[in-house]
Amino acid sequence: IEEVQCRHLEGRDIICALTASKLAAPGRTRKAVVVFEDVTERKKAEMALVRERDFAESLIETAQALVLVLDTRGRIVRFNPYTEDLLGYTLDEVREKKWTETFTDDEDRPYRDVSTRNMNGGEQTEKWTNTVITRDGFRRIVNWHSKTLRGSKGERVGTLAVGQDVTEAKESERKLSENYERMRLMSSELARTEERERQQLATELHDRIGQTMAVAKMKLEALQKETESPKTSASLEDIVGIIDQLIRDTRSLTFDLSPPVLYILGLAAALEWLTEQHQEKYGLRVTFKKQDNGLTDPDKDRAFVLFRCAQELLMNVTKHARAKSALVSMKQGAGKTEILVEDDGVG
């Protein structure tokens, strides 16, 4: 059988499969039967398949991903150049070896079991992760997708697995997580330092400035009683009034800086005091509600952070929400404390 190019009656070129056979004839006459079969469409289909195969081959060969073919027993049939470069083995060196036994170890047993189940299991898997050990002993983290390969009769003949090396990405995630944790610890330490400074400043205001003004007030009041001049007495009364206001302002500033109620009576009492003070200062109707389940307050550092958060939220409500009322609630359970601030404003 030969394929020849022919010209159709309509004038177009076609490809024909030519089959010839001799016929027995008397004398010297030679005869033959020649059959021309138009195979143009079949050849086009074959060429299309070849192009698709070549395209798929080029994708596999140039793909920057691990492309791996295993037989039904999990043995290596083929992999692409990228996989070869990553593993440090040529295909000839590891062909027909079991993938899991060659590129995983006992320390990676959980991943090994998963990879065996996925690569030799169902039709198609979800994304899963495997740790691959290279020739140099490096451990590479790979995200895989796999699909069952079937023969012409539908029987399973192997597994196609495509993997992406995410080792650097995982390392970046780990470093990012570590940096975040360091930042969190630094922020926590900064908050504790800030609170210690607040306490120190509040103590200075109370013990030194507040007490000094109290003594000055007492002396002025004593002097006022001794003076006989109405004018001087009136002046002293004005000064006493000014000192009274300074004492009140100092006391208020002391409580704003570091409310003693937080450290003496605990977070719940401090939040209740905060709502009362906020209502008195800004005219916003604020209610405090606590779900009492008998649990103790968090430690001082956490209590300080929660108190400051609630304080800031209430201030935001006052400044921006145009609310008429707000609710501060405190709930404890399962080893955690939850503070909720709600308002009836615009948000």
Tab-separated table of C-alpha atoms in Angstrom:
chain	number	residue	atom	x	y	z
A	1	ILE	CA	0.000	0.000	0.000
A	2	GLU	CA	1.361	3.371	-0.967
A	3	GLU	CA	0.052	6.865	-0.432
A	4	VAL	CA	0.014	9.124	-3.442
A	5	GLN	CA	-1.260	12.580	-4.135
A	6	CYS	CA	-4.042	12.644	-6.678
A	7	ARG	CA	-6.245	15.191	-8.392
A	8	HIS	CA	-9.967	14.865	-7.757
A	9	LEU	CA	-12.439	15.227	-10.592
A	10	GLU	CA	-13.458	18.545	-9.024
A	11	GLY	CA	-9.898	19.794	-9.364
A	12	ARG	CA	-8.777	19.635	-5.702
A	13	ASP	CA	-5.775	17.663	-4.455
A	14	ILE	CA	-6.438	14.594	-2.335
A	15	ILE	CA	-4.339	11.865	-0.724
A	16	CYS	CA	-5.081	8.329	-1.792
A	17	ALA	CA	-4.001	4.965	-0.487
A	18	LEU	CA	-3.063	2.911	-3.528
A	19	THR	CA	-3.450	-0.858	-3.448
A	20	ALA	CA	-2.502	-2.967	-6.488
A	21	SER	CA	-2.701	-6.671	-7.172
A	22	LYS	CA	-1.806	-8.735	-10.253
A	23	LEU	CA	-4.381	-10.704	-12.184
A	24	ALA	CA	-3.602	-14.065	-13.780
A	25	ALA	CA	-4.120	-13.884	-17.529
A	26	PRO	CA	-3.308	-16.262	-20.460
A	27	GLY	CA	-0.406	-15.496	-22.726
A	28	ARG	CA	1.857	-12.608	-22.198
A	29	THR	CA	-0.810	-10.106	-21.296
A	30	ARG	CA	-0.270	-8.628	-17.851
A	31	LYS	CA	-3.173	-7.168	-15.938
A	32	ALA	CA	-3.526	-5.641	-12.501
A	33	VAL	CA	-6.266	-4.259	-10.321
A	34	VAL	CA	-5.489	-0.925	-8.694
A	35	VAL	CA	-7.709	0.495	-5.893
A	36	PHE	CA	-7.539	4.169	-4.933
A	37	GLU	CA	-8.934	5.035	-1.479
A	38	ASP	CA	-9.376	8.687	-0.497
A	39	VAL	CA	-7.653	8.998	2.910
A	40	THR	CA	-7.370	12.808	2.975
A	41	GLU	CA	-9.521	13.317	6.085
A	42	ARG	CA	-7.811	10.506	7.936
A	43	LYS	CA	-4.391	11.974	7.182
A	44	LYS	CA	-5.561	15.377	8.362
A	45	ALA	CA	-6.741	13.847	11.625
A	46	GLU	CA	-3.440	11.993	12.040
A	47	MET	CA	-1.476	15.186	11.404
A	48	ALA	CA	-3.636	17.061	13.923
A	49	LEU	CA	-2.912	14.369	16.516
A	50	VAL	CA	0.804	14.624	15.772
A	51	ARG	CA	0.695	18.401	16.206
A	52	GLU	CA	-1.165	18.062	19.484
A	53	ARG	CA	1.308	15.448	20.666
A	54	ASP	CA	4.261	17.630	19.713
A	55	PHE	CA	2.661	20.616	21.437
A	56	ALA	CA	2.047	18.587	24.603
A	57	GLU	CA	5.615	17.288	24.478
A	58	SER	CA	6.982	20.811	24.187
A	59	LEU	CA	4.890	21.946	27.124
A	60	ILE	CA	6.127	19.072	29.266
A	61	GLU	CA	9.743	19.554	28.240
A	62	THR	CA	9.763	23.310	28.912
A	63	ALA	CA	7.386	23.457	31.892
A	64	GLN	CA	8.852	25.026	35.044
A	65	ALA	CA	7.101	22.399	37.150
A	66	LEU	CA	7.618	18.773	38.071
A	67	VAL	CA	5.850	16.496	35.591
A	68	LEU	CA	5.924	12.858	36.656
A	69	VAL	CA	4.418	9.672	35.197
A	70	LEU	CA	4.116	6.549	37.384
A	71	ASP	CA	2.861	3.085	36.563
A	72	THR	CA	0.129	1.317	38.534
A	73	ARG	CA	2.650	0.209	41.157
A	74	GLY	CA	3.988	3.703	41.752
A	75	ARG	CA	7.191	3.144	39.778
A	76	ILE	CA	8.763	5.952	37.766
A	77	VAL	CA	8.033	5.803	34.050
A	78	ARG	CA	8.990	9.285	32.977
A	79	PHE	CA	9.649	12.828	34.174
A	80	ASN	CA	10.574	16.081	32.477
A	81	PRO	CA	13.920	17.984	32.472
A	82	TYR	CA	12.777	20.356	35.248
A	83	THR	CA	12.190	17.380	37.556
A	84	GLU	CA	15.564	15.968	36.556
A	85	ASP	CA	17.305	19.246	37.436
A	86	LEU	CA	15.465	19.521	40.761
A	87	LEU	CA	16.092	15.940	41.862
A	88	GLY	CA	19.653	15.705	40.590
A	89	TYR	CA	18.943	12.305	38.948
A	90	THR	CA	18.613	11.446	35.289
A	91	LEU	CA	15.563	9.466	34.242
A	92	ASP	CA	17.701	6.456	33.328
A	93	GLU	CA	19.087	6.336	36.884
A	94	VAL	CA	15.706	6.018	38.587
A	95	ARG	CA	13.415	4.559	35.925
A	96	GLU	CA	11.178	1.773	37.331
A	97	LYS	CA	12.090	2.657	40.912
A	98	LYS	CA	9.251	3.426	43.310
A	99	TRP	CA	8.790	7.148	43.696
A	100	THR	CA	7.916	7.158	47.402
A	101	GLU	CA	10.757	4.836	48.383
A	102	THR	CA	13.305	6.759	46.340
A	103	PHE	CA	12.435	10.356	47.168
A	104	THR	CA	10.910	10.251	50.671
A	105	ASP	CA	12.114	8.875	53.997
A	106	ASP	CA	10.675	7.606	57.269
A	107	GLU	CA	10.600	11.108	58.753
A	108	ASP	CA	8.194	12.058	55.992
A	109	ARG	CA	5.884	9.090	56.601
A	110	PRO	CA	2.637	11.123	56.782
A	111	TYR	CA	3.381	12.768	53.423
A	112	ARG	CA	4.559	9.459	52.035
A	113	ASP	CA	1.261	7.751	52.868
A	114	VAL	CA	-0.696	10.621	51.351
A	115	SER	CA	1.367	10.603	48.163
A	116	THR	CA	0.929	6.853	47.723
A	117	ARG	CA	-2.815	7.081	48.244
A	118	ASN	CA	-3.236	10.027	45.882
A	119	MET	CA	-0.929	8.875	43.132
A	120	ASN	CA	-2.406	5.408	42.984
A	121	GLY	CA	-5.959	6.229	43.972
A	122	GLY	CA	-8.929	7.956	42.417
A	123	GLU	CA	-9.512	9.781	39.192
A	124	GLN	CA	-8.190	13.159	40.295
A	125	THR	CA	-7.026	14.570	43.618
A	126	GLU	CA	-7.245	17.885	45.320
A	127	LYS	CA	-4.047	19.792	46.005
A	128	TRP	CA	-1.763	17.968	48.430
A	129	THR	CA	1.788	18.429	49.657
A	130	ASN	CA	4.793	16.148	49.569
A	131	THR	CA	8.378	16.626	50.748
A	132	VAL	CA	10.872	15.472	48.141
A	133	ILE	CA	14.499	14.642	48.957
A	134	THR	CA	17.017	15.495	46.242
A	135	ARG	CA	20.260	13.731	45.436
A	136	ASP	CA	22.145	16.277	47.557
A	137	GLY	CA	19.926	15.545	50.550
A	138	PHE	CA	17.938	18.768	50.381
A	139	ARG	CA	14.254	18.605	51.275
A	140	ARG	CA	11.989	20.358	48.788
A	141	ILE	CA	8.330	21.063	49.552
A	142	VAL	CA	6.101	20.362	46.541
A	143	ASN	CA	2.399	21.015	45.979
A	144	TRP	CA	0.956	18.291	43.745
A	145	HIS	CA	-2.038	17.601	41.535
A	146	SER	CA	-2.422	14.144	39.992
A	147	LYS	CA	-4.713	12.363	37.544
A	148	THR	CA	-5.250	8.722	36.706
A	149	LEU	CA	-4.130	7.628	33.244
A	150	ARG	CA	-6.303	5.050	31.476
A	151	GLY	CA	-5.822	2.795	28.472
A	152	SER	CA	-7.998	2.349	25.395
A	153	LYS	CA	-10.342	-0.013	27.280
A	154	GLY	CA	-10.685	2.257	30.313
A	155	GLU	CA	-8.264	0.310	32.487
A	156	ARG	CA	-5.915	2.232	34.783
A	157	VAL	CA	-2.393	2.268	33.389
A	158	GLY	CA	-0.693	4.825	35.611
A	159	THR	CA	-0.719	8.269	37.180
A	160	LEU	CA	0.239	11.700	35.881
A	161	ALA	CA	1.365	14.067	38.645
A	162	VAL	CA	2.237	17.753	38.255
A	163	GLY	CA	4.012	19.485	41.136
A	164	GLN	CA	5.125	23.005	42.010
A	165	ASP	CA	8.220	23.537	44.155
A	166	VAL	CA	7.097	25.911	46.937
A	167	THR	CA	10.111	25.561	49.217
A	168	GLU	CA	11.158	29.202	48.936
A	169	ALA	CA	7.566	30.377	49.293
A	170	LYS	CA	7.119	28.276	52.446
A	171	GLU	CA	10.392	29.630	53.818
A	172	SER	CA	9.209	33.171	53.107
A	173	GLU	CA	5.929	32.405	54.883
A	174	ARG	CA	7.849	31.050	57.862
A	175	LYS	CA	10.065	34.142	58.036
A	176	LEU	CA	7.041	36.398	57.635
A	177	SER	CA	5.306	34.548	60.459
A	178	GLU	CA	8.402	34.886	62.649
A	179	ASN	CA	8.662	38.592	61.839
A	180	TYR	CA	4.988	39.036	62.630
A	181	GLU	CA	5.449	37.274	65.955
A	182	ARG	CA	8.458	39.453	66.747
A	183	MET	CA	6.457	42.552	65.855
A	184	ARG	CA	3.605	41.334	68.041
A	185	LEU	CA	5.963	40.771	70.962
A	186	MET	CA	7.607	44.159	70.402
A	187	SER	CA	4.195	45.822	70.264
A	188	SER	CA	3.163	44.053	73.447
A	189	GLU	CA	6.374	45.074	75.188
A	190	LEU	CA	5.933	48.640	73.938
A	191	ALA	CA	2.400	48.673	75.362
A	192	ARG	CA	3.656	47.375	78.698
A	193	THR	CA	6.441	49.965	78.722
A	194	GLU	CA	3.948	52.696	77.883
A	195	GLU	CA	1.687	51.605	80.717
A	196	ARG	CA	4.580	51.550	83.179
A	197	GLU	CA	5.459	55.099	82.112
A	198	ARG	CA	1.830	56.119	82.503
A	199	GLN	CA	1.750	54.625	85.991
A	200	GLN	CA	4.980	56.390	86.914
A	201	LEU	CA	3.712	59.724	85.596
A	202	ALA	CA	0.354	59.259	87.350
A	203	THR	CA	2.155	58.495	90.600
A	204	GLU	CA	4.283	61.627	90.230
A	205	LEU	CA	1.192	63.724	89.579
A	206	HIS	CA	-0.615	62.294	92.579
A	207	ASP	CA	2.208	62.088	95.104
A	208	ARG	CA	4.096	65.254	94.300
A	209	ILE	CA	2.008	67.788	92.425
A	210	GLY	CA	-1.362	66.759	93.851
A	211	GLN	CA	-0.162	66.592	97.435
A	212	THR	CA	1.797	69.849	97.113
A	213	MET	CA	-1.307	71.676	95.889
A	214	ALA	CA	-3.343	70.121	98.711
A	215	VAL	CA	-0.855	71.445	101.279
A	216	ALA	CA	-0.883	74.878	99.608
A	217	LYS	CA	-4.672	74.915	99.790
A	218	MET	CA	-4.643	74.062	103.479
A	219	LYS	CA	-2.179	76.864	104.248
A	220	LEU	CA	-4.183	79.383	102.213
A	221	GLU	CA	-7.359	78.402	104.035
A	222	ALA	CA	-5.575	78.858	107.366
A	223	LEU	CA	-4.271	82.252	106.244
A	224	GLN	CA	-7.766	83.225	105.109
A	225	LYS	CA	-9.112	82.584	108.602
A	226	GLU	CA	-6.430	84.743	110.196
A	227	THR	CA	-6.745	87.778	107.922
A	228	GLU	CA	-8.986	90.655	108.948
A	229	SER	CA	-9.098	92.376	105.575
A	230	PRO	CA	-12.216	91.490	103.546
A	231	LYS	CA	-10.351	92.302	100.338
A	232	THR	CA	-7.470	89.991	101.194
A	233	SER	CA	-9.899	87.290	102.301
A	234	ALA	CA	-11.730	87.496	98.964
A	235	SER	CA	-8.445	87.245	97.058
A	236	LEU	CA	-7.411	84.240	99.095
A	237	GLU	CA	-10.778	82.612	98.426
A	238	ASP	CA	-10.262	83.060	94.673
A	239	ILE	CA	-6.808	81.465	94.926
A	240	VAL	CA	-8.204	78.548	96.923
A	241	GLY	CA	-10.839	78.062	94.209
A	242	ILE	CA	-8.145	77.984	91.528
A	243	ILE	CA	-6.121	75.431	93.490
A	244	ASP	CA	-9.290	73.326	93.994
A	245	GLN	CA	-9.769	73.250	90.225
A	246	LEU	CA	-6.104	72.344	89.685
A	247	ILE	CA	-6.456	69.481	92.180
A	248	ARG	CA	-9.552	68.185	90.357
A	249	ASP	CA	-7.836	68.474	86.970
A	250	THR	CA	-4.750	66.699	88.283
A	251	ARG	CA	-6.863	63.914	89.758
A	252	SER	CA	-8.754	63.544	86.466
A	253	LEU	CA	-5.499	63.502	84.477
A	254	THR	CA	-4.087	60.908	86.867
A	255	PHE	CA	-7.065	58.635	86.290
A	256	ASP	CA	-6.884	59.139	82.507
A	257	LEU	CA	-3.210	58.246	82.435
A	258	SER	CA	-3.498	55.122	84.568
A	259	PRO	CA	-6.785	54.422	86.318
A	260	PRO	CA	-6.015	52.841	89.710
A	261	VAL	CA	-9.341	50.988	89.570
A	262	LEU	CA	-7.917	48.808	86.761
A	263	TYR	CA	-5.113	47.475	88.934
A	264	ILE	CA	-6.971	47.448	92.235
A	265	LEU	CA	-10.419	46.097	91.287
A	266	GLY	CA	-9.787	44.520	87.855
A	267	LEU	CA	-10.861	44.912	84.233
A	268	ALA	CA	-14.624	44.657	84.736
A	269	ALA	CA	-14.638	47.401	87.376
A	270	ALA	CA	-12.362	49.554	85.191
A	271	LEU	CA	-14.689	49.215	82.192
A	272	GLU	CA	-17.691	50.116	84.315
A	273	TRP	CA	-15.806	53.182	85.601
A	274	LEU	CA	-14.848	54.054	82.002
A	275	THR	CA	-18.470	54.044	80.837
A	276	GLU	CA	-19.527	56.256	83.736
A	277	GLN	CA	-16.686	58.715	83.082
A	278	HIS	CA	-17.383	58.796	79.349
A	279	GLN	CA	-21.054	59.495	79.942
A	280	GLU	CA	-20.227	62.268	82.407
A	281	LYS	CA	-17.631	63.945	80.145
A	282	TYR	CA	-19.259	63.643	76.723
A	283	GLY	CA	-22.970	63.180	77.413
A	284	LEU	CA	-23.174	59.872	75.531
A	285	ARG	CA	-25.427	57.346	77.257
A	286	VAL	CA	-23.137	54.364	77.834
A	287	THR	CA	-24.125	51.075	79.489
A	288	PHE	CA	-21.798	48.374	80.781
A	289	LYS	CA	-22.823	44.720	80.808
A	290	LYS	CA	-20.833	41.746	82.066
A	291	GLN	CA	-21.579	38.064	81.639
A	292	ASP	CA	-20.569	36.788	85.065
A	293	ASN	CA	-19.328	33.212	84.861
A	294	GLY	CA	-17.025	33.263	87.843
A	295	LEU	CA	-13.798	33.446	85.835
A	296	THR	CA	-10.945	35.677	86.894
A	297	ASP	CA	-9.774	38.673	84.880
A	298	PRO	CA	-6.843	38.352	82.457
A	299	ASP	CA	-3.383	39.337	83.653
A	300	LYS	CA	-2.484	42.994	84.025
A	301	ASP	CA	-0.778	43.346	80.646
A	302	ARG	CA	-3.737	41.918	78.724
A	303	ALA	CA	-6.203	43.814	80.889
A	304	PHE	CA	-4.399	47.062	80.027
A	305	VAL	CA	-4.542	46.359	76.277
A	306	LEU	CA	-8.244	45.473	76.405
A	307	PHE	CA	-9.030	48.538	78.498
A	308	ARG	CA	-7.197	50.871	76.095
A	309	CYS	CA	-8.937	49.270	73.092
A	310	ALA	CA	-12.355	49.804	74.693
A	311	GLN	CA	-11.388	53.380	75.579
A	312	GLU	CA	-10.311	54.106	71.993
A	313	LEU	CA	-13.473	52.549	70.542
A	314	LEU	CA	-15.694	54.630	72.797
A	315	MET	CA	-13.788	57.751	71.778
A	316	ASN	CA	-14.315	56.873	68.095
A	317	VAL	CA	-18.035	56.418	68.754
A	318	THR	CA	-18.164	59.856	70.355
A	319	LYS	CA	-16.208	61.543	67.548
A	320	HIS	CA	-17.624	59.880	64.445
A	321	ALA	CA	-20.723	57.732	64.995
A	322	ARG	CA	-23.241	60.482	65.886
A	323	ALA	CA	-24.695	57.975	68.331
A	324	LYS	CA	-27.122	58.566	71.202
A	325	SER	CA	-26.175	55.486	73.194
A	326	ALA	CA	-23.514	52.801	73.347
A	327	LEU	CA	-23.030	49.440	75.040
A	328	VAL	CA	-19.784	47.977	76.385
A	329	SER	CA	-20.061	44.273	77.187
A	330	MET	CA	-17.536	41.850	78.629
A	331	LYS	CA	-17.698	38.087	78.239
A	332	GLN	CA	-15.290	35.414	79.446
A	333	GLY	CA	-15.061	31.755	78.611
A	334	ALA	CA	-12.864	29.013	77.157
A	335	GLY	CA	-9.733	30.790	78.337
A	336	LYS	CA	-10.423	34.089	76.555
A	337	THR	CA	-11.921	37.477	77.325
A	338	GLU	CA	-14.110	39.246	74.770
A	339	ILE	CA	-14.918	42.958	74.862
A	340	LEU	CA	-17.683	44.220	72.570
A	341	VAL	CA	-18.457	47.902	71.930
A	342	GLU	CA	-21.724	48.668	70.114
A	343	ASP	CA	-23.541	51.908	69.308
A	344	ASP	CA	-26.724	53.071	67.569
A	345	GLY	CA	-24.939	55.576	65.312
A	346	VAL	CA	-24.003	55.608	61.634
A	347	GLY	CA	-20.973	53.355	62.100
